[in-house]
Short mmCIF file of C-alpha atoms and ligand atoms in Angstrom, two decimals:
data_model
loop_
_atom_site.label_atom_id
_atom_site.label_comp_id
_atom_site.label_asym_id
_atom_site.label_seq_id
_atom_site.Cartn_x
_atom_site.Cartn_y
_atom_site.Cartn_z
CA MET R 1 73.59 -39.80 43.36
CA LYS R 2 73.98 -40.71 47.15
CA TYR R 3 76.67 -42.82 48.41
CA TYR R 4 76.37 -45.26 51.57
CA SER R 5 79.07 -46.65 53.85
CA LEU R 6 79.47 -50.48 53.65
CA ASN R 7 79.65 -50.61 57.45
CA HIS R 8 76.03 -49.29 57.45
CA ASN R 9 76.67 -46.75 60.27
CA ALA R 10 77.38 -43.47 58.78
CA PRO R 11 74.97 -40.88 57.08
CA LYS R 12 74.60 -41.13 53.37
CA VAL R 13 76.42 -38.40 51.40
CA SER R 14 76.68 -36.69 47.98
CA PHE R 15 79.26 -37.36 45.40
CA GLU R 16 81.10 -34.41 46.43
CA GLU R 17 81.25 -35.51 50.12
CA ALA R 18 82.53 -38.87 49.40
CA VAL R 19 85.24 -37.64 47.28
CA ILE R 20 86.36 -35.06 49.83
CA GLN R 21 85.99 -37.64 52.88
CA GLY R 22 87.30 -40.62 51.12
CA LEU R 23 86.30 -43.00 53.79
CA ALA R 24 83.06 -42.66 55.80
CA THR R 25 83.01 -41.93 59.48
CA ASP R 26 82.50 -45.49 60.43
CA LYS R 27 85.43 -46.47 58.58
CA GLY R 28 83.31 -47.84 55.65
CA LEU R 29 83.94 -47.52 51.98
CA TYR R 30 81.45 -45.55 50.04
CA PHE R 31 79.28 -47.45 47.59
CA PRO R 32 76.74 -45.74 45.15
CA GLU R 33 72.93 -46.20 46.24
CA SER R 34 71.89 -47.24 42.71
CA ILE R 35 73.51 -48.50 39.56
CA THR R 36 71.06 -48.26 36.71
CA PRO R 37 72.12 -50.15 33.34
CA LEU R 38 72.61 -48.13 30.28
CA SER R 39 70.45 -48.43 27.29
CA LYS R 40 70.47 -50.98 24.63
CA GLU R 41 71.22 -48.57 22.18
CA PHE R 42 74.10 -47.22 23.72
CA PHE R 43 75.84 -50.73 23.44
CA GLU R 44 74.54 -51.17 19.92
CA ASN R 45 75.83 -47.92 18.80
CA ILE R 46 79.04 -47.93 20.92
CA GLU R 47 81.64 -48.24 18.14
CA ASN R 48 80.41 -45.03 16.64
CA LEU R 49 81.21 -43.03 19.94
CA SER R 50 84.48 -41.71 21.08
CA ASN R 51 86.19 -42.78 24.13
CA GLU R 52 84.95 -39.52 25.90
CA GLU R 53 81.37 -39.89 24.90
CA ILE R 54 81.41 -43.38 26.20
CA ALA R 55 83.16 -42.16 29.50
CA PHE R 56 80.58 -39.64 29.96
CA GLU R 57 77.61 -41.95 29.54
CA ALA R 58 79.19 -44.45 31.85
CA ILE R 59 80.02 -42.08 34.73
CA GLN R 60 77.32 -39.53 34.68
CA GLN R 61 74.82 -41.22 36.86
CA PHE R 62 77.51 -41.52 39.52
CA VAL R 63 78.15 -37.80 39.56
CA GLY R 64 74.71 -36.61 39.06
CA ASP R 65 74.24 -32.80 38.82
CA GLU R 66 77.01 -32.10 41.18
CA ILE R 67 79.36 -31.27 38.43
CA PRO R 68 77.87 -29.60 35.27
CA ALA R 69 77.80 -31.65 32.24
CA GLU R 70 80.20 -29.33 30.34
CA THR R 71 82.73 -29.39 33.19
CA LEU R 72 82.54 -32.98 33.54
CA LYS R 73 83.07 -33.46 29.74
CA GLN R 74 86.28 -31.44 30.03
CA ILE R 75 87.45 -33.47 33.19
CA ILE R 76 86.93 -36.59 31.01
CA ALA R 77 88.87 -35.26 28.20
CA GLU R 78 91.73 -34.25 30.37
CA THR R 79 91.60 -37.67 31.97
CA LEU R 80 91.59 -39.78 28.59
CA CYS R 81 94.44 -37.74 26.93
CA PHE R 82 95.95 -41.10 25.65
CA GLU R 83 95.16 -44.44 23.97
CA PHE R 84 93.96 -47.59 25.30
CA PRO R 85 94.67 -50.32 22.57
CA THR R 86 93.72 -53.99 22.81
CA GLU R 87 97.05 -55.63 21.16
CA LYS R 88 96.69 -59.29 19.84
CA VAL R 89 99.24 -61.37 21.87
CA GLU R 90 97.96 -64.95 20.56
CA GLU R 91 94.93 -66.47 18.85
CA GLY R 92 91.92 -65.20 21.16
CA ILE R 93 94.21 -63.29 23.51
CA TYR R 94 94.59 -59.72 23.76
CA ALA R 95 96.59 -57.39 26.08
CA LEU R 96 94.51 -54.10 27.06
CA GLU R 97 97.44 -51.76 27.27
CA LEU R 98 96.53 -49.26 29.76
CA TYR R 99 100.03 -47.57 30.23
CA HIS R 100 100.18 -45.13 27.59
CA GLY R 101 99.44 -42.27 29.88
CA PRO R 102 101.87 -39.62 31.71
CA THR R 103 103.12 -41.98 34.32
CA MET R 104 102.75 -45.28 32.25
CA ALA R 105 100.33 -46.97 34.65
CA PHE R 106 96.54 -47.57 34.47
CA LYS R 107 96.14 -45.41 37.83
CA ASP R 108 96.74 -42.44 35.71
CA VAL R 109 93.09 -42.63 34.62
CA GLY R 110 91.85 -42.64 38.38
CA ALA R 111 94.12 -40.04 39.57
CA ARG R 112 93.61 -37.49 36.67
CA PHE R 113 90.04 -37.86 37.13
CA MET R 114 89.94 -37.57 40.94
CA SER R 115 92.42 -34.67 41.03
CA ARG R 116 90.27 -32.72 38.50
CA CYS R 117 86.90 -33.21 40.66
CA LEU R 118 88.70 -32.30 43.59
CA GLY R 119 90.03 -29.12 42.13
CA TYR R 120 86.46 -28.36 40.96
CA PHE R 121 84.97 -28.86 44.31
CA ASN R 122 87.73 -26.65 45.84
CA LYS R 123 87.52 -23.86 43.31
CA ASP R 124 85.46 -21.44 45.47
CA LYS R 125 86.92 -22.34 48.81
CA LYS R 126 89.99 -20.14 48.70
CA ASP R 127 91.48 -20.63 52.28
CA ASN R 128 90.34 -24.38 52.73
CA LYS R 129 93.02 -26.71 51.52
CA ASN R 130 92.55 -30.47 51.28
CA THR R 131 95.45 -32.64 52.14
CA VAL R 132 95.36 -35.85 49.94
CA LEU R 133 97.09 -38.43 51.98
CA VAL R 134 98.01 -41.85 50.04
CA ALA R 135 99.88 -45.02 50.78
CA THR R 136 101.40 -46.52 47.64
CA SER R 137 102.69 -49.95 46.94
CA GLY R 138 104.29 -48.70 43.50
CA ASP R 139 102.26 -47.25 40.98
CA THR R 140 99.70 -45.29 42.81
CA GLY R 141 102.34 -42.88 43.99
CA GLY R 142 103.55 -41.61 40.75
CA ALA R 143 100.18 -41.45 39.16
CA VAL R 144 98.97 -39.37 42.11
CA ALA R 145 101.84 -37.22 42.23
CA SER R 146 101.59 -36.51 38.36
CA GLY R 147 97.82 -36.26 38.45
CA PHE R 148 97.53 -33.76 41.35
CA LEU R 149 100.76 -31.64 40.65
CA GLY R 150 99.85 -28.14 40.69
CA VAL R 151 96.13 -28.62 41.63
CA GLN R 152 94.84 -25.63 43.40
CA GLY R 153 94.04 -26.05 47.08
CA VAL R 154 95.36 -29.58 47.37
CA GLU R 155 98.51 -30.63 49.21
CA VAL R 156 99.64 -34.22 48.28
CA VAL R 157 101.53 -36.47 50.79
CA ILE R 158 102.57 -39.96 49.75
CA LEU R 159 103.79 -42.68 51.91
CA TYR R 160 105.71 -45.58 50.37
CA PRO R 161 107.65 -48.47 51.83
CA SER R 162 111.56 -47.73 51.94
CA GLY R 163 113.30 -50.12 49.34
CA LYS R 164 110.02 -51.93 48.05
CA VAL R 165 109.33 -49.85 44.99
CA SER R 166 111.32 -49.76 41.87
CA ASP R 167 113.89 -46.83 41.15
CA ILE R 168 111.50 -45.46 38.39
CA GLN R 169 108.56 -45.55 40.66
CA GLU R 170 110.41 -43.80 43.41
CA ARG R 171 111.55 -41.02 41.14
CA GLN R 172 108.00 -40.52 40.01
CA LEU R 173 106.90 -39.75 43.20
CA THR R 174 109.88 -37.98 45.00
CA THR R 175 111.27 -35.53 42.12
CA LEU R 176 108.23 -33.42 41.17
CA GLY R 177 108.17 -30.78 44.12
CA GLN R 178 105.45 -28.14 44.51
CA ASN R 179 102.39 -29.41 46.36
CA ILE R 180 103.73 -33.03 46.16
CA LYS R 181 105.54 -34.56 49.32
CA ALA R 182 106.85 -38.25 49.70
CA LEU R 183 107.33 -40.02 52.99
CA GLU R 184 109.61 -43.00 52.94
CA VAL R 185 108.56 -45.26 55.39
CA ASP R 186 110.61 -48.02 57.14
CA GLY R 187 108.10 -50.85 56.72
CA VAL R 188 106.01 -52.77 53.96
CA PHE R 189 103.13 -51.56 52.00
CA ASP R 190 100.61 -52.58 54.64
CA ASP R 191 102.21 -50.49 57.21
CA CYS R 192 101.74 -47.23 54.99
CA GLN R 193 98.16 -48.08 54.37
CA ASP R 194 97.32 -48.77 58.30
CA MET R 195 98.88 -45.16 58.92
CA VAL R 196 96.85 -43.63 56.27
CA LYS R 197 93.62 -45.30 57.65
CA LYS R 198 94.59 -44.07 61.01
CA ALA R 199 95.08 -40.68 60.04
CA PHE R 200 91.65 -40.49 58.48
CA LEU R 201 90.10 -41.56 61.65
CA ASP R 202 92.35 -39.13 63.86
CA GLU R 203 90.15 -36.28 65.31
CA SER R 204 93.13 -34.18 65.88
CA LEU R 205 94.12 -34.03 62.23
CA ALA R 206 90.59 -32.82 61.41
CA HIS R 207 91.93 -29.35 60.37
CA HIS R 208 93.85 -30.98 57.38
CA ASN R 209 90.66 -32.05 55.57
CA LEU R 210 92.51 -35.16 54.65
CA THR R 211 91.21 -37.18 51.93
CA SER R 212 92.47 -40.58 50.14
CA ALA R 213 93.51 -41.01 46.74
CA ASN R 214 93.74 -44.74 46.86
CA SER R 215 91.01 -46.84 45.21
CA ILE R 216 88.95 -46.78 48.33
CA ASN R 217 88.09 -42.89 46.85
CA ILE R 218 85.09 -43.36 44.58
CA ALA R 219 86.55 -40.73 42.12
CA ARG R 220 89.84 -42.69 41.66
CA TRP R 221 88.06 -46.10 41.65
CA LEU R 222 85.01 -45.53 39.37
CA PRO R 223 86.77 -44.04 36.26
CA GLN R 224 88.60 -47.33 35.91
CA MET R 225 85.49 -48.84 34.54
CA PHE R 226 86.04 -46.68 31.35
CA TYR R 227 88.59 -48.90 29.71
CA PHE R 228 86.57 -52.16 29.97
CA PHE R 229 84.07 -50.26 27.63
CA PHE R 230 86.78 -49.33 25.45
CA ALA R 231 87.92 -52.85 25.02
CA TYR R 232 84.37 -53.95 24.21
CA LYS R 233 84.21 -51.27 21.48
CA GLN R 234 87.40 -52.70 19.89
CA LEU R 235 86.49 -56.18 20.10
CA LYS R 236 82.63 -56.19 19.72
CA SER R 237 82.92 -57.05 15.86
CA GLN R 238 84.19 -60.57 16.63
CA ASN R 239 81.04 -61.34 18.29
CA LYS R 240 82.29 -63.51 20.92
CA PRO R 241 82.01 -63.71 24.74
CA LEU R 242 84.63 -61.70 26.69
CA VAL R 243 86.66 -62.92 29.59
CA PHE R 244 88.72 -60.06 31.45
CA SER R 245 91.65 -61.06 33.51
CA CYS R 246 92.88 -58.15 35.95
CA PRO R 247 96.11 -58.40 37.76
CA SER R 248 94.74 -57.57 41.20
CA GLY R 249 96.36 -55.96 44.52
CA ASN R 250 93.65 -53.67 46.04
CA PHE R 251 91.08 -55.25 43.66
CA GLY R 252 89.93 -51.64 42.61
CA ASN R 253 90.49 -52.16 38.95
CA ILE R 254 88.40 -55.32 38.73
CA CYS R 255 85.73 -53.88 40.98
CA ALA R 256 85.19 -51.09 38.70
CA GLY R 257 85.07 -53.78 35.73
CA ILE R 258 82.25 -55.53 37.73
CA ILE R 259 80.44 -52.03 37.89
CA ALA R 260 80.76 -51.85 34.03
CA LYS R 261 79.24 -55.28 33.64
CA LYS R 262 76.27 -54.09 36.04
CA LEU R 263 75.76 -51.11 33.68
CA GLY R 264 75.04 -53.68 30.94
CA LEU R 265 78.53 -54.33 29.43
CA PRO R 266 78.31 -57.82 28.21
CA ILE R 267 81.29 -59.52 30.11
CA GLU R 268 81.07 -63.04 30.53
CA HIS R 269 83.78 -63.66 33.13
CA PHE R 270 86.20 -61.99 35.43
CA VAL R 271 89.41 -63.29 36.64
CA ALA R 272 91.29 -61.58 39.48
CA SER R 273 95.01 -62.85 38.97
CA THR R 274 97.20 -62.35 41.91
CA ASN R 275 100.86 -62.91 42.93
CA VAL R 276 101.42 -65.06 46.30
CA ASN R 277 99.42 -62.48 48.17
CA ASP R 278 96.60 -64.78 47.69
CA THR R 279 93.72 -63.77 50.36
CA VAL R 280 91.06 -63.58 47.56
CA PRO R 281 92.11 -67.04 45.73
CA ARG R 282 91.95 -68.75 49.20
CA PHE R 283 88.61 -67.10 49.85
CA MET R 284 87.19 -68.66 46.56
CA GLU R 285 88.14 -72.06 47.46
CA ASN R 286 87.06 -72.23 51.07
CA GLY R 287 84.73 -69.34 51.58
CA ASN R 288 86.90 -68.24 54.55
CA TYR R 289 88.28 -64.52 54.32
CA ASP R 290 91.59 -64.67 56.08
CA PRO R 291 93.88 -61.65 55.29
CA LYS R 292 97.73 -62.17 55.72
CA PRO R 293 100.54 -59.66 55.99
CA SER R 294 101.61 -58.85 52.42
CA LYS R 295 104.93 -60.71 50.88
CA ALA R 296 107.11 -59.05 48.57
CA THR R 297 107.18 -60.07 44.96
CA ILE R 298 108.30 -58.92 41.51
CA SER R 299 104.73 -57.71 40.89
CA ASN R 300 104.87 -55.31 43.81
CA ALA R 301 102.18 -53.08 42.98
CA MET R 302 99.83 -55.98 43.82
CA ASP R 303 101.86 -56.85 47.22
CA VAL R 304 98.61 -56.50 49.23
CA GLY R 305 97.44 -58.74 52.16
CA ASN R 306 94.04 -57.27 52.62
CA PRO R 307 92.65 -56.02 49.51
CA SER R 308 90.30 -52.88 50.48
CA ASN R 309 87.80 -53.13 47.62
CA PHE R 310 86.92 -56.78 47.95
CA ILE R 311 84.04 -55.70 50.37
CA ARG R 312 82.65 -53.64 47.44
CA ILE R 313 82.69 -56.60 45.15
CA GLN R 314 80.95 -58.84 47.71
CA GLU R 315 78.26 -56.03 48.21
CA MET R 316 77.52 -56.42 44.35
CA TYR R 317 76.94 -60.02 45.01
CA ASN R 318 75.03 -59.80 48.05
CA ASN R 319 77.79 -61.73 49.74
CA ASP R 320 76.66 -64.96 47.92
CA LEU R 321 79.60 -67.02 46.92
CA GLU R 322 77.85 -69.40 44.82
CA LEU R 323 76.37 -66.55 42.67
CA PHE R 324 79.80 -64.79 42.80
CA LYS R 325 81.61 -67.90 41.32
CA LYS R 326 79.61 -67.76 38.37
CA ASP R 327 81.02 -64.64 37.26
CA PHE R 328 84.56 -64.43 39.13
CA SER R 329 87.59 -66.90 39.51
CA SER R 330 90.67 -65.79 41.38
CA PHE R 331 94.07 -67.68 41.12
CA SER R 332 97.50 -67.06 42.53
CA TYR R 333 100.97 -67.31 40.68
CA THR R 334 104.45 -67.31 42.17
CA ASP R 335 107.39 -65.33 40.88
CA ALA R 336 109.03 -68.36 39.25
CA GLU R 337 105.64 -68.86 37.36
CA THR R 338 105.45 -65.17 36.33
CA LEU R 339 108.99 -65.03 35.01
CA GLU R 340 108.51 -68.35 32.98
CA ALA R 341 105.11 -66.64 31.63
CA MET R 342 106.94 -63.47 30.73
CA GLN R 343 109.68 -65.61 28.91
CA SER R 344 107.10 -67.82 27.11
CA ILE R 345 104.93 -64.64 25.93
CA TYR R 346 108.21 -63.19 24.63
CA LYS R 347 109.23 -66.19 22.86
CA THR R 348 106.19 -67.35 21.52
CA ASP R 349 104.35 -64.22 20.73
CA GLY R 350 106.92 -61.62 20.57
CA TYR R 351 105.04 -59.78 23.19
CA ILE R 352 106.73 -57.90 26.04
CA ALA R 353 104.72 -58.35 29.30
CA GLU R 354 105.89 -57.10 32.71
CA PRO R 355 105.33 -58.98 35.82
CA HIS R 356 101.62 -57.68 36.63
CA GLY R 357 100.46 -58.39 33.15
CA ALA R 358 102.03 -61.77 33.09
CA VAL R 359 100.20 -62.60 36.22
CA GLY R 360 97.01 -61.65 34.44
CA TYR R 361 97.93 -63.73 31.30
CA LEU R 362 98.39 -66.72 33.61
CA GLY R 363 95.13 -66.42 35.10
CA LEU R 364 93.35 -65.87 31.91
CA LYS R 365 94.93 -68.90 30.34
CA LYS R 366 93.69 -70.95 33.03
CA GLU R 367 90.27 -69.59 32.90
CA LEU R 368 89.66 -69.69 29.23
CA LYS R 369 89.85 -73.62 29.42
CA ASN R 370 86.28 -73.19 30.66
CA HIS R 371 85.24 -70.88 27.82
CA PRO R 372 86.55 -72.29 24.68
CA ASN R 373 84.50 -69.64 22.34
CA ALA R 374 85.78 -66.55 24.36
CA ILE R 375 88.10 -63.95 23.59
CA GLY R 376 90.48 -63.33 26.44
CA ILE R 377 91.75 -59.95 27.58
CA PHE R 378 94.37 -59.40 30.30
CA LEU R 379 94.99 -55.88 31.41
CA GLU R 380 98.50 -54.73 30.96
CA THR R 381 98.52 -52.28 33.88
CA ALA R 382 102.08 -50.84 33.44
CA HIS R 383 104.71 -50.30 30.91
CA PRO R 384 107.26 -52.70 31.05
CA ILE R 385 109.95 -49.89 31.52
CA LYS R 386 108.52 -49.58 35.17
CA PHE R 387 109.94 -52.86 35.99
CA LEU R 388 113.15 -53.04 33.91
CA ASP R 389 114.81 -54.43 36.87
CA VAL R 390 112.79 -57.64 36.33
CA VAL R 391 111.81 -57.32 32.59
CA GLU R 392 115.48 -56.78 31.17
CA PRO R 393 117.33 -59.80 32.59
CA ALA R 394 114.32 -62.05 32.31
CA LEU R 395 113.96 -61.55 28.77
CA ASN R 396 117.57 -60.59 27.98
CA ILE R 397 116.64 -57.38 26.04
CA GLN R 398 117.33 -53.83 26.64
CA LEU R 399 114.20 -51.54 26.89
CA PRO R 400 114.34 -48.12 25.11
CA ILE R 401 113.55 -45.37 27.74
CA PRO R 402 110.15 -43.59 26.68
CA THR R 403 110.13 -39.84 27.12
CA GLN R 404 107.67 -39.89 30.01
CA ILE R 405 110.16 -41.92 32.12
CA GLU R 406 113.42 -39.87 30.83
CA SER R 407 111.96 -36.87 32.08
CA VAL R 408 112.32 -38.25 35.85
CA LEU R 409 115.51 -40.12 35.64
CA ASN R 410 117.77 -37.17 36.32
CA LYS R 411 115.85 -35.31 38.65
CA GLU R 412 116.78 -35.40 42.57
CA LYS R 413 114.87 -37.60 44.87
CA VAL R 414 113.41 -35.50 47.88
CA SER R 415 111.70 -37.74 50.59
CA VAL R 416 111.35 -37.50 54.29
CA LYS R 417 111.90 -40.93 56.19
CA ILE R 418 109.57 -41.95 58.84
CA LYS R 419 108.90 -45.03 60.81
CA THR R 420 105.89 -44.26 63.25
CA TYR R 421 102.30 -42.98 63.19
CA GLU R 422 103.51 -40.06 65.47
CA GLU R 423 106.08 -38.99 62.85
CA LEU R 424 103.47 -38.86 60.16
CA LYS R 425 101.31 -36.42 62.30
CA ALA R 426 104.26 -34.25 63.05
CA PHE R 427 104.99 -33.96 59.36
CA LEU R 428 101.47 -33.21 58.50
CA GLU R 429 101.79 -30.14 60.67
CA THR R 430 104.50 -28.91 58.46
CA VAL R 431 102.56 -29.15 55.19
C1 PLP Q 1 97.86 -50.84 41.24
C2 PLP Q 1 98.15 -51.88 40.18
C3 PLP Q 1 97.55 -53.19 40.29
C4 PLP Q 1 96.48 -53.74 41.08
O1 PLP Q 1 95.56 -52.90 40.75
P1 PLP Q 1 94.31 -52.90 41.87
O2 PLP Q 1 93.23 -52.04 41.33
O3 PLP Q 1 94.67 -52.43 43.24
O4 PLP Q 1 93.92 -54.48 42.02
C5 PLP Q 1 98.17 -53.92 39.16
N1 PLP Q 1 99.14 -53.55 38.35
C6 PLP Q 1 99.76 -52.35 38.53
C7 PLP Q 1 100.85 -52.16 37.65
C8 PLP Q 1 99.48 -51.71 39.45
O5 PLP Q 1 100.06 -50.44 39.52
#
């Protein structure tokens, strides 16, 4: 499989090159040259397949022969080492729980898959290190830190906005040591992301072989399509149209869902639910893409003013807004609405949703009015414990600490504070 740059001003590359480079030389995101639908038999038979078999079928064409089938199966098995249950929340509404992995966020899937691909591509390059440089608004950092810990030939440098991630999130990315380094940036998430983008284009840093582990990287982004198939497998017997609502920040998750639909997965409609960072909901209303600086909210992993993957979604709809609107809606919610939803879901349904899931629930409820016969699924993208500062007071409950989290709570935070791009460059020289 070849990948082209969405800026159309860089050479086409292989899967390996796209994974190693992250971003194309013309600053564009990579996109697969073709998407071939899976066979009818695959979907007819899906309930008899294991998650690993489904994932292999779904991703194989995007990897091609660059990773041998047996190795790819092994990578998938290590990626999918946990469950993806659909929990019934109320009549016709399910939560697809993506948080049963090692860092309790859906980003574990992409991070684990990408780290193992990179490890495979680096296996014969003894003295050629890659440095993964990643900006996080919350959960990416922890998932990347855990997914890449100890991977041969890969150094990981994580930038996060000081004081704008939760205590647990911060510990997950600052306490592991080994090949994982955390930079605490005096600024907001967009400042972190801007520095990372700048570093990728900086010739003077070429010797670090920088690559990204944000969802701009195809090996982080594409495996996120897997769990849309897993949800279908679980709900297929009800024989109803499916509407998915994804709590969206950089729009990587929902964009992977749209790839699943392109592969033939019968999804009737997508909802991108956002907090007040509403660049896409505004675009859907007036066709004008007008990014704004991000605002801090209680669903902080979605505090993104200029979602990087939206351009990939537009590519799949040939930039045709009317065509796009048939499959896709986007709605925005305030913190007050989010808290109210968390409380009503808990009170009425006995389900504990964290702020991102609650935003997804709100968008789903709204869209389902247009699809009376559908089953609605909102993605629960993180475990409530990761947002305990919000969840506990809002619901007046105390959450038990899961073992995955307990193991980081008493470890010591190690981070380096930076403010400018020059300081980032200086730090990279020390890695
Ligand atoms: C990253 C993240 C999101 C947003 O996902 P995107 O793919 O960036 O749209 C939503 N919820 C949680 C908990 C996250 O960590």
